[in-house]
Amino acid sequence: MAPNSDSSPLESLPNVALKQKRALPFFNQHPWVFTGAVLSVKGAPAPGDEVVVRADHGKFVARGLFNSNSNIRVRLYSWNEEVALDREFWDERIKTAVSLRSDFIQNEETTAYRLINSEADGLSGLTVDRYGDWLLVQFTSLALAERKEILFDLLEEHCSPKGIWLRTEKGIRDLEGLSISDGLVRGEEPPRPVPIKENGLTFLVDVAEGQKTGYFLDQRDNRRAVARYTAGHKVLDLFSYSGGFGITAAVTGGAESVTCVDSSKPALESAQQNATANDVAEKVNIAASDCFKYLEAARDEGAVFDTVILDPPKMTRSASGAKSALRGYHSLNDLAVSVLRPGGILVTCCCSGHISRDEFVRMLSGVATGSGRRIQILESRGHAADHPVSPNCPENAYLKCLICRVV
Ligand code: SAH
């Protein structure tokens, strides 16, 4: 592999031929060529090497990066024969991603956001989050990890961070055959925690140890949207993590009280710190509990809330698990409805990519029927705009957030 070699001419590159009738998605710019679509490989590319992908009859499809260790055998980046995957190419992609965020996302009120969202920014296998002056990089592709020095150089050039921190999602090392160590890769160590602004509020983020990349940036706009409904409300924020929804409801939404429930102690400590940082500690209660058990106990005691927020973790990682996950969502939503006053607000989220928005709505229809309560969907929302989705790779749209009134 020669990641630093600039502009390999097309003729010098190894060729990957696709099976007959398997090329259409890739002519349509889907970026993942799975092993099953590959007919043959000529030229013995090493993992990480640039290759040319062709249809079975030899027609050029795209330039991509090869990985014999991964089920995604080739990730595609350039659909133009003339445009090689060199430093100039990565430079243009990173510049374009940065400009989306500087034009529309970053301002005095919001200093943390997803800076690069993999496929949707034309950079399959690279995720970068900005937390104030620090960048947090995650590679989900071996080939981009092998080009890390170029990519770090470009990130420094375009973003001038104080430091860059690397984290690798669980399981990715095995899926891609990656061997990289997490930690500081450029500049200064980030403080623990890093203070950030979101919708004008302050949140303290542990980029090294916090869940996901330290904070759930994808819910930023949903937190603000929910706050429009919570004036004077008694709010139950379930699966609260560091309190993003509940604290925004207390500060921006004028909620009377907020109870944050999570099973993780560090998450709740962080929620407590965030409540204090935003001067709403006296309104925010913290409960360490399994959310299902918490709701059952609340229902049995006859507790009543004006707003209930449900933001559970992914309930399935595979299509085959979707049915049983939907049963899990049903019982959770059914319990939530049982502690809501008539006319109360239910915010119900689903981040399982294998469950569609339609299926999620059908689940909610079952909850309405079973509970005898009428549910009105007021807003059907997704991720914030720093998590764009490519129409060529719609499987990246995972987040559903429904704001409902329950009569
Ligand atoms: N709402 C949060 C993000 C939630 S992520 C925000 O706005 O930032 C999901 C959270 O659910 C995690 O904090 C995890 O610790 C917690 N969790 C997972 N399973 C749980 C369970 N059964 N009961 C309570 N909390 C749970």
Short mmCIF file of C-alpha atoms and ligand atoms in Angstrom, two decimals:
data_model
loop_
_atom_site.label_atom_id
_atom_site.label_comp_id
_atom_site.label_asym_id
_atom_site.label_seq_id
_atom_site.Cartn_x
_atom_site.Cartn_y
_atom_site.Cartn_z
CA MET A 1 0.00 0.00 0.00
CA ALA A 2 1.30 3.43 -0.87
CA PRO A 3 -1.10 5.90 0.72
CA ASN A 4 1.14 8.88 0.17
CA SER A 5 1.68 8.29 -3.52
CA ASP A 6 -0.19 11.05 -5.29
CA SER A 7 -2.47 10.56 -8.30
CA SER A 8 -2.00 6.95 -9.36
CA PRO A 9 -2.83 6.77 -13.06
CA LEU A 10 -5.85 4.60 -13.78
CA GLU A 11 -3.91 2.03 -15.84
CA SER A 12 -1.50 1.32 -13.00
CA LEU A 13 -4.22 0.41 -10.50
CA PRO A 14 -5.47 -3.07 -9.61
CA ASN A 15 -8.93 -3.88 -10.98
CA VAL A 16 -11.96 -5.27 -9.18
CA ALA A 17 -14.64 -6.68 -11.51
CA LEU A 18 -18.25 -6.86 -10.35
CA LYS A 19 -20.53 -9.83 -10.97
CA GLN A 20 -23.00 -9.62 -13.80
CA LYS A 21 -26.11 -7.57 -12.90
CA ARG A 22 -24.52 -6.41 -9.63
CA ALA A 23 -23.11 -3.08 -10.86
CA LEU A 24 -26.28 -0.94 -10.82
CA PRO A 25 -26.12 0.27 -7.18
CA PHE A 26 -22.51 1.33 -7.74
CA PHE A 27 -23.25 3.21 -10.96
CA ASN A 28 -25.83 4.91 -8.69
CA GLN A 29 -23.01 5.84 -6.34
CA HIS A 30 -23.68 3.48 -3.46
CA PRO A 31 -20.29 3.44 -1.74
CA TRP A 32 -20.11 -0.12 -0.28
CA VAL A 33 -19.09 -3.02 -2.52
CA PHE A 34 -19.68 -6.12 -0.41
CA THR A 35 -17.71 -9.32 -0.99
CA GLY A 36 -20.73 -11.02 -2.60
CA ALA A 37 -20.79 -8.53 -5.50
CA VAL A 38 -17.14 -9.12 -6.48
CA LEU A 39 -16.42 -11.36 -9.48
CA SER A 40 -12.63 -11.13 -9.58
CA VAL A 41 -9.65 -9.09 -8.44
CA LYS A 42 -6.68 -8.47 -10.73
CA GLY A 43 -3.35 -7.03 -9.65
CA ALA A 44 -3.12 -8.28 -6.03
CA PRO A 45 -4.07 -5.12 -4.14
CA ALA A 46 -3.00 -4.99 -0.48
CA PRO A 47 -5.52 -3.90 2.18
CA GLY A 48 -5.88 -0.12 1.87
CA ASP A 49 -4.77 0.15 -1.77
CA GLU A 50 -6.60 2.23 -4.36
CA VAL A 51 -8.38 0.11 -6.99
CA VAL A 52 -10.58 0.61 -10.04
CA VAL A 53 -13.99 -1.02 -9.91
CA ARG A 54 -15.45 -2.14 -13.24
CA ALA A 55 -18.63 -3.86 -14.38
CA ASP A 56 -18.21 -7.46 -15.62
CA HIS A 57 -17.97 -6.20 -19.21
CA GLY A 58 -15.11 -3.84 -18.24
CA LYS A 59 -16.91 -0.49 -18.06
CA PHE A 60 -15.46 1.90 -15.45
CA VAL A 61 -17.64 2.31 -12.37
CA ALA A 62 -15.57 4.09 -9.74
CA ARG A 63 -12.28 4.44 -7.91
CA GLY A 64 -12.23 3.01 -4.43
CA LEU A 65 -10.15 1.65 -1.58
CA PHE A 66 -9.72 -2.09 -1.17
CA ASN A 67 -9.78 -4.14 2.02
CA SER A 68 -9.55 -7.92 1.82
CA ASN A 69 -10.08 -8.09 5.63
CA SER A 70 -13.52 -6.51 5.48
CA ASN A 71 -16.94 -7.59 4.28
CA ILE A 72 -17.03 -4.21 2.59
CA ARG A 73 -14.41 -5.29 0.06
CA VAL A 74 -14.19 -1.88 -1.64
CA ARG A 75 -15.39 1.54 -0.47
CA LEU A 76 -16.05 3.85 -3.40
CA TYR A 77 -15.16 7.54 -3.42
CA SER A 78 -14.65 8.84 -6.97
CA TRP A 79 -16.98 8.17 -9.89
CA ASN A 80 -14.75 10.10 -12.27
CA GLU A 81 -11.95 8.18 -14.01
CA GLU A 82 -9.75 11.26 -13.95
CA VAL A 83 -10.13 11.98 -10.25
CA ALA A 84 -7.66 9.98 -8.16
CA LEU A 85 -7.85 9.41 -4.41
CA ASP A 86 -4.90 11.62 -3.56
CA ARG A 87 -4.26 14.39 -1.06
CA GLU A 88 -6.07 16.92 -3.27
CA PHE A 89 -9.14 14.70 -3.31
CA TRP A 90 -9.29 14.33 0.50
CA ASP A 91 -8.60 18.06 0.82
CA GLU A 92 -11.64 18.95 -1.29
CA ARG A 93 -13.91 16.53 0.60
CA ILE A 94 -12.82 17.82 4.01
CA LYS A 95 -13.11 21.46 2.94
CA THR A 96 -16.64 20.85 1.67
CA ALA A 97 -17.65 19.11 4.92
CA VAL A 98 -16.18 21.89 7.05
CA SER A 99 -17.99 24.59 5.06
CA LEU A 100 -21.41 22.96 5.64
CA ARG A 101 -20.88 23.22 9.39
CA SER A 102 -19.31 26.67 9.40
CA ASP A 103 -22.11 28.02 7.18
CA PHE A 104 -25.07 26.49 9.01
CA ILE A 105 -24.22 24.88 12.34
CA GLN A 106 -21.41 26.55 14.25
CA ASN A 107 -22.21 29.77 16.08
CA GLU A 108 -21.84 31.24 19.55
CA GLU A 109 -24.65 29.04 20.83
CA THR A 110 -23.38 25.77 19.36
CA THR A 111 -19.72 24.78 19.47
CA ALA A 112 -20.05 21.00 19.22
CA TYR A 113 -21.24 19.12 16.16
CA ARG A 114 -20.44 16.33 13.74
CA LEU A 115 -17.86 17.78 11.36
CA ILE A 116 -17.59 14.77 9.04
CA ASN A 117 -20.35 12.21 8.71
CA SER A 118 -18.75 9.40 6.74
CA GLU A 119 -20.70 8.47 3.56
CA ALA A 120 -22.88 11.60 3.62
CA ASP A 121 -19.74 13.74 3.32
CA GLY A 122 -18.23 11.49 0.64
CA LEU A 123 -15.77 10.09 3.18
CA SER A 124 -16.99 6.57 3.87
CA GLY A 125 -15.20 5.31 6.98
CA LEU A 126 -14.36 8.64 8.62
CA THR A 127 -16.32 10.32 11.38
CA VAL A 128 -15.11 13.50 13.05
CA ASP A 129 -16.85 15.34 15.88
CA ARG A 130 -15.93 18.81 16.98
CA TYR A 131 -16.08 19.56 20.71
CA GLY A 132 -15.10 23.20 21.12
CA ASP A 133 -11.40 23.41 20.29
CA TRP A 134 -10.92 19.64 20.05
CA LEU A 135 -11.62 17.16 17.30
CA LEU A 136 -12.53 13.56 17.96
CA VAL A 137 -11.78 11.22 15.06
CA GLN A 138 -13.17 7.73 14.50
CA PHE A 139 -12.11 5.47 11.64
CA THR A 140 -14.46 2.76 10.47
CA SER A 141 -12.31 1.93 7.45
CA LEU A 142 -8.81 0.51 7.45
CA ALA A 143 -7.90 2.30 4.22
CA LEU A 144 -8.69 5.74 5.65
CA ALA A 145 -6.93 4.84 8.92
CA GLU A 146 -3.84 4.10 6.81
CA ARG A 147 -4.11 7.62 5.38
CA LYS A 148 -4.49 9.10 8.85
CA GLU A 149 -1.48 11.41 8.76
CA ILE A 150 -2.74 13.13 5.59
CA LEU A 151 -6.22 13.39 7.06
CA PHE A 152 -4.94 14.80 10.39
CA ASP A 153 -2.81 17.34 8.46
CA LEU A 154 -5.87 18.46 6.50
CA LEU A 155 -8.05 18.65 9.61
CA GLU A 156 -5.43 20.81 11.30
CA GLU A 157 -5.17 23.01 8.22
CA HIS A 158 -8.93 23.56 7.86
CA CYS A 159 -10.05 23.56 11.51
CA SER A 160 -7.05 24.69 13.59
CA PRO A 161 -8.03 22.56 16.59
CA LYS A 162 -6.06 22.65 19.85
CA GLY A 163 -5.81 18.89 19.64
CA ILE A 164 -7.06 15.76 17.87
CA TRP A 165 -8.14 12.70 19.86
CA LEU A 166 -8.65 9.26 18.28
CA ARG A 167 -11.29 6.78 19.45
CA THR A 168 -12.25 3.48 17.88
CA GLU A 169 -15.76 2.09 18.16
CA LYS A 170 -16.11 -1.35 19.71
CA GLY A 171 -15.97 -4.15 17.13
CA ILE A 172 -14.52 -2.04 14.29
CA ARG A 173 -10.95 -3.31 14.76
CA ASP A 174 -12.19 -6.85 14.05
CA LEU A 175 -14.55 -5.89 11.21
CA GLU A 176 -11.87 -3.98 9.30
CA GLY A 177 -8.65 -5.63 10.50
CA LEU A 178 -7.60 -2.31 12.01
CA SER A 179 -4.78 -1.96 14.48
CA ILE A 180 -4.66 1.60 15.79
CA SER A 181 -4.30 2.89 19.31
CA ASP A 182 -6.71 5.41 20.76
CA GLY A 183 -5.62 8.64 22.39
CA LEU A 184 -4.03 11.95 21.52
CA VAL A 185 -2.73 12.10 17.94
CA ARG A 186 -2.11 15.83 17.45
CA GLY A 187 -1.73 18.92 19.66
CA GLU A 188 -2.77 19.20 23.29
CA GLU A 189 -4.73 16.76 25.43
CA PRO A 190 -8.38 17.78 25.81
CA PRO A 191 -9.48 18.79 29.31
CA ARG A 192 -11.64 16.20 31.08
CA PRO A 193 -14.39 17.25 30.63
CA VAL A 194 -14.42 19.62 27.64
CA PRO A 195 -17.03 22.39 28.06
CA ILE A 196 -19.19 22.90 24.96
CA LYS A 197 -22.19 25.04 24.01
CA GLU A 198 -25.34 23.57 22.54
CA ASN A 199 -28.37 25.76 21.81
CA GLY A 200 -26.84 28.30 24.20
CA LEU A 201 -26.54 25.82 27.11
CA THR A 202 -23.30 24.53 28.59
CA PHE A 203 -22.53 20.81 28.60
CA LEU A 204 -19.44 19.10 29.93
CA VAL A 205 -18.22 16.30 27.70
CA ASP A 206 -15.75 13.52 28.45
CA VAL A 207 -14.37 12.80 24.96
CA ALA A 208 -12.09 10.01 26.20
CA GLU A 209 -14.51 7.91 28.26
CA GLY A 210 -18.03 9.22 27.61
CA GLN A 211 -20.56 7.12 25.68
CA LYS A 212 -20.59 7.28 21.86
CA THR A 213 -18.07 10.09 21.22
CA GLY A 214 -18.81 11.77 24.56
CA TYR A 215 -22.17 13.33 23.75
CA PHE A 216 -25.19 12.54 21.55
CA LEU A 217 -24.81 15.35 19.04
CA ASP A 218 -27.49 13.97 16.70
CA GLN A 219 -30.29 15.04 19.09
CA ARG A 220 -29.34 18.74 19.27
CA ASP A 221 -32.28 20.10 17.26
CA ASN A 222 -34.70 17.64 18.87
CA ARG A 223 -33.76 18.88 22.35
CA ARG A 224 -34.61 22.42 21.31
CA ALA A 225 -37.82 21.29 19.59
CA VAL A 226 -39.00 19.42 22.70
CA ALA A 227 -38.33 22.49 24.88
CA ARG A 228 -41.11 24.33 23.00
CA TYR A 229 -43.68 22.07 24.71
CA THR A 230 -42.44 21.89 28.30
CA ALA A 231 -43.32 25.22 29.99
CA GLY A 232 -44.35 24.51 33.59
CA HIS A 233 -44.09 20.76 33.00
CA LYS A 234 -43.02 17.95 35.27
CA VAL A 235 -40.64 16.16 32.88
CA LEU A 236 -39.40 12.58 33.01
CA ASP A 237 -36.21 12.22 30.92
CA LEU A 238 -35.62 8.48 30.49
CA PHE A 239 -32.30 7.15 29.18
CA SER A 240 -31.11 10.65 29.97
CA TYR A 241 -27.33 10.08 29.64
CA SER A 242 -25.82 13.49 30.55
CA GLY A 243 -29.22 15.19 30.64
CA GLY A 244 -29.34 16.85 27.19
CA PHE A 245 -33.12 16.70 26.77
CA GLY A 246 -34.13 17.30 30.39
CA ILE A 247 -31.76 20.17 31.06
CA THR A 248 -32.76 21.92 27.83
CA ALA A 249 -36.41 21.48 28.88
CA ALA A 250 -35.59 23.07 32.26
CA VAL A 251 -33.54 26.00 30.92
CA THR A 252 -35.04 26.84 27.51
CA GLY A 253 -38.42 25.19 27.99
CA GLY A 254 -39.20 26.49 31.49
CA ALA A 255 -40.06 23.04 32.86
CA GLU A 256 -40.99 23.06 36.53
CA SER A 257 -39.01 19.93 37.38
CA VAL A 258 -37.01 17.28 35.55
CA THR A 259 -36.18 13.73 36.59
CA CYS A 260 -33.25 12.20 34.69
CA VAL A 261 -33.16 8.40 34.78
CA ASP A 262 -30.26 6.29 33.52
CA SER A 263 -28.63 3.02 34.53
CA SER A 264 -25.11 4.47 34.17
CA LYS A 265 -23.64 6.21 37.24
CA PRO A 266 -21.03 8.22 35.25
CA ALA A 267 -23.82 9.41 32.92
CA LEU A 268 -25.84 10.66 35.88
CA GLU A 269 -22.84 12.34 37.49
CA SER A 270 -22.39 14.18 34.24
CA ALA A 271 -26.11 15.10 34.18
CA GLN A 272 -25.75 16.51 37.69
CA GLN A 273 -22.72 18.59 36.63
CA ASN A 274 -24.58 19.83 33.57
CA ALA A 275 -27.59 20.84 35.66
CA THR A 276 -25.27 22.83 37.92
CA ALA A 277 -23.41 24.37 34.97
CA ASN A 278 -26.76 25.69 33.69
CA ASP A 279 -28.05 26.87 37.09
CA VAL A 280 -30.97 24.45 37.19
CA ALA A 281 -29.64 21.97 39.77
CA GLU A 282 -32.58 22.68 42.08
CA LYS A 283 -35.06 21.64 39.37
CA VAL A 284 -33.24 18.47 38.29
CA ASN A 285 -33.54 15.14 40.11
CA ILE A 286 -31.37 12.19 39.28
CA ALA A 287 -32.39 8.54 39.52
CA ALA A 288 -30.06 5.60 38.88
CA SER A 289 -32.31 2.84 37.61
CA ASP A 290 -33.27 0.57 34.78
CA CYS A 291 -35.88 2.64 32.89
CA PHE A 292 -38.33 -0.24 32.45
CA LYS A 293 -38.28 -0.90 36.21
CA TYR A 294 -38.51 2.81 36.99
CA LEU A 295 -41.61 3.15 34.80
CA GLU A 296 -43.29 0.07 36.27
CA ALA A 297 -42.78 1.40 39.78
CA ALA A 298 -43.96 4.89 38.78
CA ARG A 299 -47.10 3.42 37.18
CA ASP A 300 -47.82 1.26 40.23
CA GLU A 301 -47.48 4.28 42.52
CA GLY A 302 -49.82 6.32 40.30
CA ALA A 303 -47.14 8.90 39.39
CA VAL A 304 -48.13 11.39 36.69
CA PHE A 305 -45.89 13.46 34.39
CA ASP A 306 -46.63 16.20 31.85
CA THR A 307 -43.81 15.17 29.49
CA VAL A 308 -42.05 11.81 29.14
CA ILE A 309 -38.93 11.48 26.97
CA LEU A 310 -37.78 8.06 25.77
CA ASP A 311 -34.36 7.88 24.12
CA PRO A 312 -33.22 4.27 24.56
CA PRO A 313 -30.05 2.85 23.02
CA LYS A 314 -30.23 0.83 19.80
CA MET A 315 -32.41 -2.21 20.48
CA THR A 316 -31.12 -4.25 17.53
CA ARG A 317 -27.95 -4.39 15.48
CA SER A 318 -29.41 -6.68 12.79
CA ALA A 319 -32.46 -6.86 10.55
CA SER A 320 -33.33 -10.24 12.07
CA GLY A 321 -33.63 -8.63 15.51
CA ALA A 322 -36.14 -5.97 14.36
CA LYS A 323 -39.29 -7.85 15.41
CA SER A 324 -38.22 -8.44 18.97
CA ALA A 325 -36.85 -4.88 19.19
CA LEU A 326 -40.28 -3.56 18.15
CA ARG A 327 -41.81 -5.54 21.02
CA GLY A 328 -39.30 -3.84 23.34
CA TYR A 329 -40.25 -0.40 21.99
CA HIS A 330 -43.93 -1.30 22.41
CA SER A 331 -43.65 -2.18 26.08
CA LEU A 332 -41.49 0.86 26.80
CA ASN A 333 -43.88 3.27 25.07
CA ASP A 334 -46.89 1.58 26.65
CA LEU A 335 -45.35 2.12 30.11
CA ALA A 336 -44.51 5.73 29.27
CA VAL A 337 -48.09 6.46 28.20
CA SER A 338 -49.36 4.98 31.47
CA VAL A 339 -47.62 7.73 33.50
CA LEU A 340 -48.63 10.63 31.20
CA ARG A 341 -51.50 12.92 32.09
CA PRO A 342 -54.21 13.43 29.46
CA GLY A 343 -52.84 15.95 26.96
CA GLY A 344 -49.27 15.20 28.03
CA ILE A 345 -46.25 15.13 25.69
CA LEU A 346 -44.51 11.90 24.72
CA VAL A 347 -41.13 12.21 23.00
CA THR A 348 -40.21 8.81 21.65
CA CYS A 349 -36.94 8.10 19.87
CA CYS A 350 -35.53 5.14 17.99
CA CYS A 351 -31.92 4.98 16.83
CA SER A 352 -32.10 1.42 15.49
CA GLY A 353 -31.26 1.70 11.78
CA HIS A 354 -32.95 -1.64 11.11
CA ILE A 355 -36.35 -0.27 12.15
CA SER A 356 -37.97 2.05 9.64
CA ARG A 357 -39.94 5.16 10.49
CA ASP A 358 -43.10 3.43 9.23
CA GLU A 359 -42.54 0.43 11.47
CA PHE A 360 -41.90 2.70 14.43
CA VAL A 361 -45.14 4.60 13.79
CA ARG A 362 -47.02 1.27 13.48
CA MET A 363 -45.61 0.27 16.87
CA LEU A 364 -47.00 3.51 18.30
CA SER A 365 -50.36 2.82 16.69
CA GLY A 366 -50.40 -0.48 18.58
CA VAL A 367 -49.66 1.39 21.82
CA ALA A 368 -52.54 3.80 21.19
CA THR A 369 -54.95 0.95 20.48
CA GLY A 370 -53.81 -1.19 23.40
CA SER A 371 -53.82 1.64 25.96
CA GLY A 372 -57.07 3.24 24.79
CA ARG A 373 -55.26 6.61 24.57
CA ARG A 374 -55.35 8.77 21.44
CA ILE A 375 -51.83 9.67 20.22
CA GLN A 376 -51.23 12.67 17.97
CA ILE A 377 -47.85 12.91 16.25
CA LEU A 378 -46.98 16.61 16.32
CA GLU A 379 -43.50 16.38 14.82
CA SER A 380 -41.69 13.55 13.05
CA ARG A 381 -38.02 14.39 13.27
CA GLY A 382 -34.59 12.92 12.48
CA HIS A 383 -30.99 13.94 13.07
CA ALA A 384 -29.69 17.49 13.08
CA ALA A 385 -28.21 18.92 9.84
CA ASP A 386 -24.63 18.17 10.85
CA HIS A 387 -25.64 14.51 10.34
CA PRO A 388 -26.61 14.74 6.67
CA VAL A 389 -27.75 11.61 4.82
CA SER A 390 -26.67 10.71 1.31
CA PRO A 391 -29.58 9.70 -0.93
CA ASN A 392 -27.16 7.15 -2.41
CA CYS A 393 -26.67 5.55 1.02
CA PRO A 394 -30.02 6.00 2.80
CA GLU A 395 -29.21 3.22 5.29
CA ASN A 396 -27.28 5.86 7.24
CA ALA A 397 -30.53 7.55 8.31
CA TYR A 398 -31.12 5.89 11.67
CA LEU A 399 -32.71 8.39 14.04
CA LYS A 400 -36.46 8.77 14.51
CA CYS A 401 -37.77 11.25 17.07
CA LEU A 402 -41.54 11.65 17.33
CA ILE A 403 -42.98 14.42 19.47
CA CYS A 404 -46.54 13.42 20.34
CA ARG A 405 -49.50 14.58 22.37
CA VAL A 406 -51.24 11.81 24.25
CA VAL A 407 -54.92 12.52 24.91
N1 SAH B 1 -30.99 10.97 25.84
C1 SAH B 1 -29.55 11.01 25.86
C2 SAH B 1 -28.89 9.91 25.08
C3 SAH B 1 -29.34 8.53 25.47
S1 SAH B 1 -28.22 7.27 25.05
C4 SAH B 1 -29.08 12.39 25.39
O1 SAH B 1 -29.89 13.22 25.00
O2 SAH B 1 -27.87 12.62 25.39
C5 SAH B 1 -28.89 5.92 25.90
C6 SAH B 1 -28.69 5.94 27.40
O3 SAH B 1 -29.44 4.85 27.94
C7 SAH B 1 -27.27 5.73 27.89
O4 SAH B 1 -26.91 6.79 28.75
C8 SAH B 1 -27.30 4.40 28.67
O5 SAH B 1 -26.48 4.44 29.85
C9 SAH B 1 -28.73 4.30 29.04
N2 SAH B 1 -29.31 2.95 29.23
C10 SAH B 1 -29.16 1.87 28.46
N3 SAH B 1 -30.00 0.87 28.87
C11 SAH B 1 -30.68 1.36 29.93
C12 SAH B 1 -31.70 0.83 30.78
N4 SAH B 1 -32.20 -0.38 30.58
N5 SAH B 1 -32.20 1.63 31.75
C13 SAH B 1 -31.70 2.86 31.96
N6 SAH B 1 -30.76 3.43 31.16
C14 SAH B 1 -30.25 2.69 30.17
#
